[in-house]
Coordinates of N, CA and C in Angstrom, one line a residue:
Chain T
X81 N 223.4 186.9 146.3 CA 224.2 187.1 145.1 C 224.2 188.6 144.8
X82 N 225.5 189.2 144.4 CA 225.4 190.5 143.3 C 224.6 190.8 142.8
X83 N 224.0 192.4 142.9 CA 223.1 192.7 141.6 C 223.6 193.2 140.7
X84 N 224.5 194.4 141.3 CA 225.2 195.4 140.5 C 226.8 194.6 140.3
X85 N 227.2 195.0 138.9 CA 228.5 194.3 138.4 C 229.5 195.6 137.8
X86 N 230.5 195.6 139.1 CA 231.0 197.1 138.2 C 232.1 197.0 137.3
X87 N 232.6 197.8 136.7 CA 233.9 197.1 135.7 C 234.4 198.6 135.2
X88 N 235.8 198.6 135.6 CA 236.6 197.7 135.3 C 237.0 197.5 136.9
X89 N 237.0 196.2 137.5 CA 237.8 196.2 138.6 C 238.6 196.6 139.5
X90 N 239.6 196.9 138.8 CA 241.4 197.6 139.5 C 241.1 198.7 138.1
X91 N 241.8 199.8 139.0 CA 241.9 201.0 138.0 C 243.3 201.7 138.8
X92 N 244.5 202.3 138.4 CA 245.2 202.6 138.5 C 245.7 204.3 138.1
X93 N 245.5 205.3 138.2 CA 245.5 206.4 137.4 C 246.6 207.7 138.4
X94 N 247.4 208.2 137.7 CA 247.6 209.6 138.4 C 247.1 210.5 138.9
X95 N 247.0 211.3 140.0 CA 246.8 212.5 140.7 C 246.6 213.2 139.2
X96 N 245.6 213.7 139.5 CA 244.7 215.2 138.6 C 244.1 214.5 137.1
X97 N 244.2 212.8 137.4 CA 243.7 212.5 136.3 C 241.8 212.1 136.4
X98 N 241.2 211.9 135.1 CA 239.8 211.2 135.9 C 240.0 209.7 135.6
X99 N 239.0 209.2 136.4 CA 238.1 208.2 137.3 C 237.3 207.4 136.3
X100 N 237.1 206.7 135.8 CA 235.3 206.4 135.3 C 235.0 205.3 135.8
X101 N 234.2 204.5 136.5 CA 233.5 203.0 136.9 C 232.6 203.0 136.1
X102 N 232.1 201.9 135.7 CA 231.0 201.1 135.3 C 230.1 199.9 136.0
X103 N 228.9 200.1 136.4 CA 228.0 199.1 137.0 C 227.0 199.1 136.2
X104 N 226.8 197.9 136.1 CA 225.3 197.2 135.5 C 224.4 196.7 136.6
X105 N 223.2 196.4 136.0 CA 222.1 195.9 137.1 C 221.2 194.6 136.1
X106 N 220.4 194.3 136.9 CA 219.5 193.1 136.1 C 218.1 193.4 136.0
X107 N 217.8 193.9 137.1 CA 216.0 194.5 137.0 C 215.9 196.1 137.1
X108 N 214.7 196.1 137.1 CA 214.3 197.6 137.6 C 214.5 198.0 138.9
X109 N 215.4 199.2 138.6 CA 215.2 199.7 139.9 C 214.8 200.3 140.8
X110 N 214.5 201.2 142.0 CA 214.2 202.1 142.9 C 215.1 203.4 142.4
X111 N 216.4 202.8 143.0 CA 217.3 204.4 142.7 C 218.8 203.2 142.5
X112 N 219.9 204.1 142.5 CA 221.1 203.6 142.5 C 221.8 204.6 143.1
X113 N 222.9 203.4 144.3 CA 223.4 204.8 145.0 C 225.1 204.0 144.8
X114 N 226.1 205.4 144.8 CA 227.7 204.8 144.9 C 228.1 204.9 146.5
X115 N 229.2 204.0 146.9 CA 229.6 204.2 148.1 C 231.1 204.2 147.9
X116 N 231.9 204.5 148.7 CA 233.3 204.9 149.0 C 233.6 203.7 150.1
X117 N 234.9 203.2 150.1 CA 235.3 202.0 151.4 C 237.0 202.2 151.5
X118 N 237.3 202.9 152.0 CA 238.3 202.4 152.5 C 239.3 201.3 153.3
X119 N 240.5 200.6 153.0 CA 240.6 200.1 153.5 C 240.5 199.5 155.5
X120 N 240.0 198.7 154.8 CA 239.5 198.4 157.0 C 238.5 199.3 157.3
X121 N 237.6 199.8 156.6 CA 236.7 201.0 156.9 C 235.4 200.4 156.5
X122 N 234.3 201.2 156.8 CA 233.1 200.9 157.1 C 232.8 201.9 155.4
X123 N 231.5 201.4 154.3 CA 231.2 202.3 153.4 C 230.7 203.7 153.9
X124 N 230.8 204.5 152.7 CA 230.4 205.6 153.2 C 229.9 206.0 151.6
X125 N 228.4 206.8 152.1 CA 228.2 207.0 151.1 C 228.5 208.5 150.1
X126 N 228.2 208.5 149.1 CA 228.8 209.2 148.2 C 227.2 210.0 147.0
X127 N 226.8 209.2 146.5 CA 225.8 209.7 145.6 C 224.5 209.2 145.4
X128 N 223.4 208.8 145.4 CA 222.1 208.3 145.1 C 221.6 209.2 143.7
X129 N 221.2 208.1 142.8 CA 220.4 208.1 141.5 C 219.1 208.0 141.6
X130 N 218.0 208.8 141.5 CA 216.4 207.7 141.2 C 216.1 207.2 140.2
X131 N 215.9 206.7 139.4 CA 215.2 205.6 138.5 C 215.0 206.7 137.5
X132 N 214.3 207.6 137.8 CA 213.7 208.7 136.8 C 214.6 210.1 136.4
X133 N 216.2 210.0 136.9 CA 216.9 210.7 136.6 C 217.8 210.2 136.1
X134 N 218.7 211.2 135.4 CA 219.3 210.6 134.3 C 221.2 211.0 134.3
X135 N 221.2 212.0 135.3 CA 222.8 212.5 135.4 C 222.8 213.1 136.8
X136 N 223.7 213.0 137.7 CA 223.7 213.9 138.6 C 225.0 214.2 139.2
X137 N 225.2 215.3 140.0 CA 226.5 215.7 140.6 C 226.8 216.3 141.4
X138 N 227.8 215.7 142.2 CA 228.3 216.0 143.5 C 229.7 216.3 143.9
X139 N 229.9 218.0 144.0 CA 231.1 217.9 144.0 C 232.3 217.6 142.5
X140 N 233.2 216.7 143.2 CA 234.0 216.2 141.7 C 233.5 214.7 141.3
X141 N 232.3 214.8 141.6 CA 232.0 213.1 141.7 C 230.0 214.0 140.2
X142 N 230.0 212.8 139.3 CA 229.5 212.9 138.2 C 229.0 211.1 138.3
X143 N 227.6 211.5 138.4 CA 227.1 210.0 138.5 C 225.8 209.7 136.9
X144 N 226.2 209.1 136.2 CA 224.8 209.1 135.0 C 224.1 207.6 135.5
X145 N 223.0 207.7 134.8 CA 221.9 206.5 135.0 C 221.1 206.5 133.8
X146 N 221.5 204.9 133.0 CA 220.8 204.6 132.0 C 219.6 203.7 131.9
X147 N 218.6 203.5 132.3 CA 218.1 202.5 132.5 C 217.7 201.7 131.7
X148 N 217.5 202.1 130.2 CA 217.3 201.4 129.6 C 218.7 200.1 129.0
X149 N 219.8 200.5 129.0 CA 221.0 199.2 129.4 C 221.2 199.1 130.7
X150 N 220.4 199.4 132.0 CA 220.5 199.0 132.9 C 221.9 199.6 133.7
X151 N 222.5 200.3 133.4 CA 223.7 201.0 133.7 C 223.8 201.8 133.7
X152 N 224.7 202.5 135.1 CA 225.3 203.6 135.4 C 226.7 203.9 135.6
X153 N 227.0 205.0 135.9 CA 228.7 205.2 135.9 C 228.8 205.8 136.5
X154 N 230.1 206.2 137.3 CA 230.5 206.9 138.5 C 231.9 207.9 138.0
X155 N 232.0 209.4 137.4 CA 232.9 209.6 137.4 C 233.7 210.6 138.2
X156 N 234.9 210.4 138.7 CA 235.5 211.5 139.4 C 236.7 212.4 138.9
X157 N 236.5 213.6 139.1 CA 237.2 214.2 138.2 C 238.4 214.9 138.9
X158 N 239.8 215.2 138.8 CA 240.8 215.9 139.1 C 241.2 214.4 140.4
X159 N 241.2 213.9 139.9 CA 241.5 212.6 141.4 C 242.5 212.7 141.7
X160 N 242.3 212.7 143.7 CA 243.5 213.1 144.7 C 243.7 211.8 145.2
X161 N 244.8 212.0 145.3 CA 245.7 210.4 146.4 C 244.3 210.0 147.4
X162 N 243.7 211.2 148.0 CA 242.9 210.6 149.2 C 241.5 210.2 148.5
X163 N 241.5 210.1 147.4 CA 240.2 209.3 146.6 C 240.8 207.3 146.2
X164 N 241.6 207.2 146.4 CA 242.4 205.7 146.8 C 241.7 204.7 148.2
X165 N 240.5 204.1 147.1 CA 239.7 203.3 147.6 C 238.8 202.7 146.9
X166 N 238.1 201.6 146.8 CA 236.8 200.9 146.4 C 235.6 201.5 146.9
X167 N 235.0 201.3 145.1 CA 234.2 202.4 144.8 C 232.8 200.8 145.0
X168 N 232.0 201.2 145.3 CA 230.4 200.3 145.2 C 229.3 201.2 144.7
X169 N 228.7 200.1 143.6 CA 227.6 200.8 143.0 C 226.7 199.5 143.7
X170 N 225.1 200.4 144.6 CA 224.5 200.0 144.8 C 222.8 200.0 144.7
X171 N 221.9 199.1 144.5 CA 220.8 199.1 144.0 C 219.8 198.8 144.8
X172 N 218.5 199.5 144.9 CA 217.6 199.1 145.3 C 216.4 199.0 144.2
X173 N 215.3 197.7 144.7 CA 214.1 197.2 143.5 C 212.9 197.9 144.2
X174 N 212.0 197.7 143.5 CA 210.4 198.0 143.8 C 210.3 197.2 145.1
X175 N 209.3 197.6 145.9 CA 208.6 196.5 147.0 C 210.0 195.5 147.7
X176 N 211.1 196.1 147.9 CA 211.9 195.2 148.5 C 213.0 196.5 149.4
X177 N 213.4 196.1 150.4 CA 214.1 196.9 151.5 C 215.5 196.7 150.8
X178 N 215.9 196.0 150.9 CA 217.5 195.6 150.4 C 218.0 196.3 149.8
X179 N 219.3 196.8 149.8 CA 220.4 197.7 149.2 C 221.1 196.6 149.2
X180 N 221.3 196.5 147.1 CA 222.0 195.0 146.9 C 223.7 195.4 146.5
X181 N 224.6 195.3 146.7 CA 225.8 195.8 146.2 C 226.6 194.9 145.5
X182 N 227.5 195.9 144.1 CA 228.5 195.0 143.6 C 229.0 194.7 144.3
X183 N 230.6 193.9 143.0 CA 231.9 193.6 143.4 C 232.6 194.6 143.5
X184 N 232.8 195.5 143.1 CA 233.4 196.9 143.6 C 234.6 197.2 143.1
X185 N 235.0 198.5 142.9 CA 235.9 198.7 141.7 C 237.1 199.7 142.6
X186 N 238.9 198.9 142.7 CA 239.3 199.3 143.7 C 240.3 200.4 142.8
X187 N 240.3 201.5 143.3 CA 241.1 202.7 142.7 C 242.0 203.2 143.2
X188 N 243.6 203.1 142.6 CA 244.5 203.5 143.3 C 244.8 204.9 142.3
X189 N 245.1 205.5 143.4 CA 245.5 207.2 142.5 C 247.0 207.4 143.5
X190 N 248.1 207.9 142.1 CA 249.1 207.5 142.2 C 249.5 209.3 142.7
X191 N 250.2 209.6 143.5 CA 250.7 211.0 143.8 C 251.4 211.7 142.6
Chain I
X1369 N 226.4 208.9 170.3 CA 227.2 209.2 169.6 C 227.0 209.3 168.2
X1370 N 228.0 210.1 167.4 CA 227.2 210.7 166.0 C 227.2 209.6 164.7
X1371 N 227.9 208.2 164.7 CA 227.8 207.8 164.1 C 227.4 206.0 164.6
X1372 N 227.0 205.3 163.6 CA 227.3 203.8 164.2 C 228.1 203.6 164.5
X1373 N 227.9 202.2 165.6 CA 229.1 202.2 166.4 C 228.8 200.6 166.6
X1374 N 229.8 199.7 166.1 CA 230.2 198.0 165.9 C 231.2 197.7 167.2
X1375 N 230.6 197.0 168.2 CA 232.1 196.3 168.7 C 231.6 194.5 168.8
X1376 N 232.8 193.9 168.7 CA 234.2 194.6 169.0 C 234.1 194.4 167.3
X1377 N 235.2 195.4 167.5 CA 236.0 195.6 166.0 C 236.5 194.5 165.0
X1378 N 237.4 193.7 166.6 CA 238.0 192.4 166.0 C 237.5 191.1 167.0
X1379 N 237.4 190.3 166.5 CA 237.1 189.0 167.0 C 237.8 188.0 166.6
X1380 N 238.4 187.1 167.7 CA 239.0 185.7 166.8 C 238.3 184.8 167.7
X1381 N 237.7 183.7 166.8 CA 237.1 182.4 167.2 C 237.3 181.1 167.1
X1382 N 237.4 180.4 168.4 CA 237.5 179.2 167.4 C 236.6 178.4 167.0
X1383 N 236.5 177.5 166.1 CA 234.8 176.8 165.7 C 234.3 175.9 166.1
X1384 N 232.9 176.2 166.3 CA 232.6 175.7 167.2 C 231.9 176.8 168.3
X1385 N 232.6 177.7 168.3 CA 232.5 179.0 169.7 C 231.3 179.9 168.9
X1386 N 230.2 180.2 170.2 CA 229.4 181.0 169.7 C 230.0 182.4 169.7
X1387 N 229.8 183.6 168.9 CA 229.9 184.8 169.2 C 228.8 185.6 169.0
X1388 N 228.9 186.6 169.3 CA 227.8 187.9 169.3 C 228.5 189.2 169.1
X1389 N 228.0 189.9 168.1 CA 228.4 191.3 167.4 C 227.5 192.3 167.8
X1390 N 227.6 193.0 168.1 CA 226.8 194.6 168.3 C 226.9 195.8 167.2
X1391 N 225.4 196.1 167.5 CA 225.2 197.2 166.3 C 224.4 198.6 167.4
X1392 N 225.3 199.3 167.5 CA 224.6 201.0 168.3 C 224.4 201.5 167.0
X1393 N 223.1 202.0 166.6 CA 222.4 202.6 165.3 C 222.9 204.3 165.6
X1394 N 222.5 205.5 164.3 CA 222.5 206.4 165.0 C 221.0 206.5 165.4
X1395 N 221.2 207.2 166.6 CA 219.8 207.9 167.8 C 218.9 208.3 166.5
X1396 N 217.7 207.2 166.2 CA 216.3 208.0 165.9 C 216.2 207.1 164.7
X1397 N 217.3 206.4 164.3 CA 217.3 205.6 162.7 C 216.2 204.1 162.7
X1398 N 215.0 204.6 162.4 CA 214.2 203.4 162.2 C 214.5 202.3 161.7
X1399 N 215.6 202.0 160.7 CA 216.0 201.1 159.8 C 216.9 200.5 160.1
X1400 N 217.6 198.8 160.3 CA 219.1 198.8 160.3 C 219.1 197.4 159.8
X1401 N 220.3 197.3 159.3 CA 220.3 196.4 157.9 C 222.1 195.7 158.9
X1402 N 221.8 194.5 158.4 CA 223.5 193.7 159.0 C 223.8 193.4 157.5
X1403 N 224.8 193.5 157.1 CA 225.5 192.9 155.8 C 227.2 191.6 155.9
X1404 N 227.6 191.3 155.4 CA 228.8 190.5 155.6 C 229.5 190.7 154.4
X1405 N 231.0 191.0 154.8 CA 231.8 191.2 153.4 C 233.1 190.5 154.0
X1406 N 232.6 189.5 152.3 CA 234.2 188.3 152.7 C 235.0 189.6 152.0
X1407 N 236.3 189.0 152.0 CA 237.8 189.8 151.4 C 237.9 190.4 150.0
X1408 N 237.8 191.4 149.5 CA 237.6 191.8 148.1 C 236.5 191.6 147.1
X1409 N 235.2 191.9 148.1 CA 233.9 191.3 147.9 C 233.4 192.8 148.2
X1410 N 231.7 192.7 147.5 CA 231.3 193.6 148.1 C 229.7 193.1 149.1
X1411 N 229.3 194.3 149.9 CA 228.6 193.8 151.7 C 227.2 192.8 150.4
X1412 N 227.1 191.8 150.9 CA 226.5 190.5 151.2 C 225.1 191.0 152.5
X1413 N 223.9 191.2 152.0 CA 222.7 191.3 153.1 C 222.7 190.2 153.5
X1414 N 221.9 190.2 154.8 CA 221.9 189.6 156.0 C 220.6 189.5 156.5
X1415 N 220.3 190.9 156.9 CA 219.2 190.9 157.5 C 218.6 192.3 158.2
X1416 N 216.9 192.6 157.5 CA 216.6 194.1 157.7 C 215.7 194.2 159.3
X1417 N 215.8 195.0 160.1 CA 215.1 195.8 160.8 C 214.4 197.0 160.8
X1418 N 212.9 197.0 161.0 CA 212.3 198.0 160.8 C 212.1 198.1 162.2
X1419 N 212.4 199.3 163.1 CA 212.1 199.6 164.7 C 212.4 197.9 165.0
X1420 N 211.7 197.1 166.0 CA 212.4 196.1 166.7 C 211.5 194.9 165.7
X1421 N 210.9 195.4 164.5 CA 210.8 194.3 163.7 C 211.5 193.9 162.5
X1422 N 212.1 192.3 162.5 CA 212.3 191.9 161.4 C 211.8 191.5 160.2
X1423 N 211.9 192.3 159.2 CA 211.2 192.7 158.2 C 211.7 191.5 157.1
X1424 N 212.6 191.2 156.9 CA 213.2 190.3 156.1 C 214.6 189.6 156.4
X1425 N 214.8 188.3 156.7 CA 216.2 187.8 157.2 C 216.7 186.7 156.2
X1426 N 215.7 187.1 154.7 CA 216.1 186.3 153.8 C 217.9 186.0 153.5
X1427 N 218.6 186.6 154.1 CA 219.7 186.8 153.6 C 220.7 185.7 154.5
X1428 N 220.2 186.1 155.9 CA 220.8 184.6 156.6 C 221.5 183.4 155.7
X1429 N 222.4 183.3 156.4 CA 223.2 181.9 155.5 C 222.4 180.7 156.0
X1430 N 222.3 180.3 157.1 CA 222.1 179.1 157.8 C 221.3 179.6 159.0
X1431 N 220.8 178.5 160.0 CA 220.1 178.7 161.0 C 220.6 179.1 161.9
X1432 N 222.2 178.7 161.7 CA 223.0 179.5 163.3 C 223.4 180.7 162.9
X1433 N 222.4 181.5 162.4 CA 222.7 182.9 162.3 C 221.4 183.4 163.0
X1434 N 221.6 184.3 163.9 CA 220.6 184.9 164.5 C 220.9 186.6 165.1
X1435 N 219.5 187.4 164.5 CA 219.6 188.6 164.7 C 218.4 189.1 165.8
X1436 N 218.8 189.8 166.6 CA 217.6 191.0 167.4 C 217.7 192.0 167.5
X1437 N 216.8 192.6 167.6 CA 216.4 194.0 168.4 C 215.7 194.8 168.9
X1438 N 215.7 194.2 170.2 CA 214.3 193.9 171.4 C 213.7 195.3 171.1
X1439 N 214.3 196.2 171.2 CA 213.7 197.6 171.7 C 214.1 198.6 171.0
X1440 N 214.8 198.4 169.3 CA 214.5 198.9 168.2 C 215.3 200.0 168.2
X1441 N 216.4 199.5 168.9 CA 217.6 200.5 168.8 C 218.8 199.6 168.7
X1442 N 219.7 199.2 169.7 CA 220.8 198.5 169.8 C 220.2 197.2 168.8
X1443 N 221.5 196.6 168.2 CA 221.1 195.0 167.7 C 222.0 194.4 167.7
X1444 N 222.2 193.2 167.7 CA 222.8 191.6 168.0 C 222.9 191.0 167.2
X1445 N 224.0 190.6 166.7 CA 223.8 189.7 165.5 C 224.7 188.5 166.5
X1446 N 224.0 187.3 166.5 CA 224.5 186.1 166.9 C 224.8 184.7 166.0
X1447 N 226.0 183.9 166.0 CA 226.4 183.2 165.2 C 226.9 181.9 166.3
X1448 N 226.2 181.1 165.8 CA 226.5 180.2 166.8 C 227.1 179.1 166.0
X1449 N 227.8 178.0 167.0 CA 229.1 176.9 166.2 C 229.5 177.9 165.2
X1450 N 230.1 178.5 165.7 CA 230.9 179.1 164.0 C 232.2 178.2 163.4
X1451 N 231.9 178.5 162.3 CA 232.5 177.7 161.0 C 233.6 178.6 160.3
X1452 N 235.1 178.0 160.1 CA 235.8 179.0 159.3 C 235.0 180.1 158.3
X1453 N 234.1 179.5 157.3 CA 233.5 179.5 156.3 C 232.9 181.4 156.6
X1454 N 232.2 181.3 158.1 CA 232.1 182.8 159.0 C 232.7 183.5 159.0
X1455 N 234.3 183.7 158.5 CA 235.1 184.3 158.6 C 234.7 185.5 157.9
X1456 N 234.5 186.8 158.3 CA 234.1 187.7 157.0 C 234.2 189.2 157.9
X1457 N 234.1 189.8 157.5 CA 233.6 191.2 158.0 C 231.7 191.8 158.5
X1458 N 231.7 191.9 159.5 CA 230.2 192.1 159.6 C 230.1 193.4 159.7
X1459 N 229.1 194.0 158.9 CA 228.6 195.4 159.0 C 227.4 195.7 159.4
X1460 N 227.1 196.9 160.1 CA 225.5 197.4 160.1 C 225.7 198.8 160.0
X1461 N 224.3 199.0 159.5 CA 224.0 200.4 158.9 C 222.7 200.3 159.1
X1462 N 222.7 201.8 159.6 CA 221.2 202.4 159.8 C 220.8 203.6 158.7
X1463 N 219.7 203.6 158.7 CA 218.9 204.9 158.0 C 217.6 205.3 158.8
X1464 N 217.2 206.4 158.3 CA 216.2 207.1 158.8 C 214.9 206.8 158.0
X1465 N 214.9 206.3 156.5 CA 214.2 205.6 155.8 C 214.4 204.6 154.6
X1466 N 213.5 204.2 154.0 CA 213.8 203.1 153.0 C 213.3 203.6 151.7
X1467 N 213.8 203.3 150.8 CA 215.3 202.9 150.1 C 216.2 204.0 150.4
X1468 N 216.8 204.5 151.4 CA 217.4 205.7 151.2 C 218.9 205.7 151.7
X1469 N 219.7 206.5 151.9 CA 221.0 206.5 152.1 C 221.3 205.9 153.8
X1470 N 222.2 204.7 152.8 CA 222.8 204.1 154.4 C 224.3 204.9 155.2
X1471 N 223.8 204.4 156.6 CA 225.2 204.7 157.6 C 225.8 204.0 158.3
X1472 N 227.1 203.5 157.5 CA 227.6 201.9 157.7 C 228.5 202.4 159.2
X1473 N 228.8 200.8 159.8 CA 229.6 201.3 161.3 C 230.8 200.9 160.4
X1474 N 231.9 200.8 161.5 CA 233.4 200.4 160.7 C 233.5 198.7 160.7
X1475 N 232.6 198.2 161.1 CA 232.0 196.9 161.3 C 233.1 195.8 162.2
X1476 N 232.8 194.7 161.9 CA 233.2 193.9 163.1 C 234.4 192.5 162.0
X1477 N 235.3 192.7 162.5 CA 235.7 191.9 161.4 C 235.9 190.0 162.3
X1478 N 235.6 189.2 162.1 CA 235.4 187.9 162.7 C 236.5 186.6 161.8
X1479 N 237.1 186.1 162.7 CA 238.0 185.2 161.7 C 237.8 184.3 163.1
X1480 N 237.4 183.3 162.2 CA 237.6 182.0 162.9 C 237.9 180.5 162.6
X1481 N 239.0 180.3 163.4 CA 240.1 179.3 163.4 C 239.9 178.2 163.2

């Protein structure tokens, strides 16, 4: 099953506009990381969170981590046509190997 | 070569027919994880490799799922009688350690008839 639940789904936005996703989780975590997937493509990753940090950033990519509502968010800022893809927010727990991943939040950026 | 590397790419089966998927890690990655992503889903664990031990295969669907990796590099993912139901995308990804950043192949996409 899902661990992470991201929202909003489909997101549709213009060239040079921003981005925001939403993922939740259910337990505690290790870290939280986002991945990029293009279609027919393999993920690729993008950001890692640790449990004990609270905002980070990479590039035009802005990742926060709440832990106390269990949620984080992924934002991207000035978004280009070539950021038009499904976004994954993914989790790992204490004592467990597994990288658990959402449903994934698919972004089309309009020229 | 510099990244994972899945073949074949594409597979069609019919059910009933066993297949077998391949996973080339990158050179040196102790870790490698198989995942499955049906259509507008996100990757579904499978099953972890630590060097040529399996560490956890909780994720397996059924018993005609079977993974190796004799010698803790190359791995196998085998599906035997496959069932439409198999139809999905298979991925693997290596890392250098755990919990840490994965490196997915373009994976193996499987449809079967």
């Amino acid at each position: 099953s899902q661990q992470g639940e991201e929202d909003p789904q489909a997101l549709s936005i213009q060239e040079g506009e921003n981005a925001t996703m939403n993922c939740s989780y259910k337990t505690s975590i290790n870290n939280l990381q986002w991945y990029r997937q293009n279609s027919g493509r393999g993920l690729v990753h993008l950001i890692l969170i640790r449990s004990n940090e609270r905002e980070k950033h990479s590039g035009r990519l802005r990742v926060t981590l709440d832990t106390s509502k269990k949620s984080s968010s992924l934002l991207i800022t000035a978004s280009r046509a070539a950021d038009t893809a499904s976004y994954f927010c993914a989790t790992t727990y204490y004592g467990n190997n597994r990288l658990a991943f959402g449903k994934g939040n698919q972004v089309v950026v309009i020229p | 070569g510099a990244g994972v590397s899945q073949s074949p790419r594409y597979k069609v089966a019919k059910r009933g027919q066993d297949v077998a998927l391949r996973c080339d890690p990158i050179s040196g990655h102790v870790s490698l994880f198989w995942y499955q992503q049906a259509l507008g889903q996100g990757p579904e664990f499978l099953t972890y490799f630590q060097n040529e031990a399996q560490l956890d295969k909780s994720g397996l669907p059924s018993d005609r799922f079977f993974a190796e990796r004799p010698e803790g590099s190359v791995s196998t993912l085998k599906i035997q009688r496959t069932q439409q139901e198999d139809s999905a995308v298979y991925l693997c990804a290596s890392s250098t350690r755990r919990p840490g950043e994965l490196f997915f192949g373009e994976g193996s996409r499987l449809t079967v008839l």
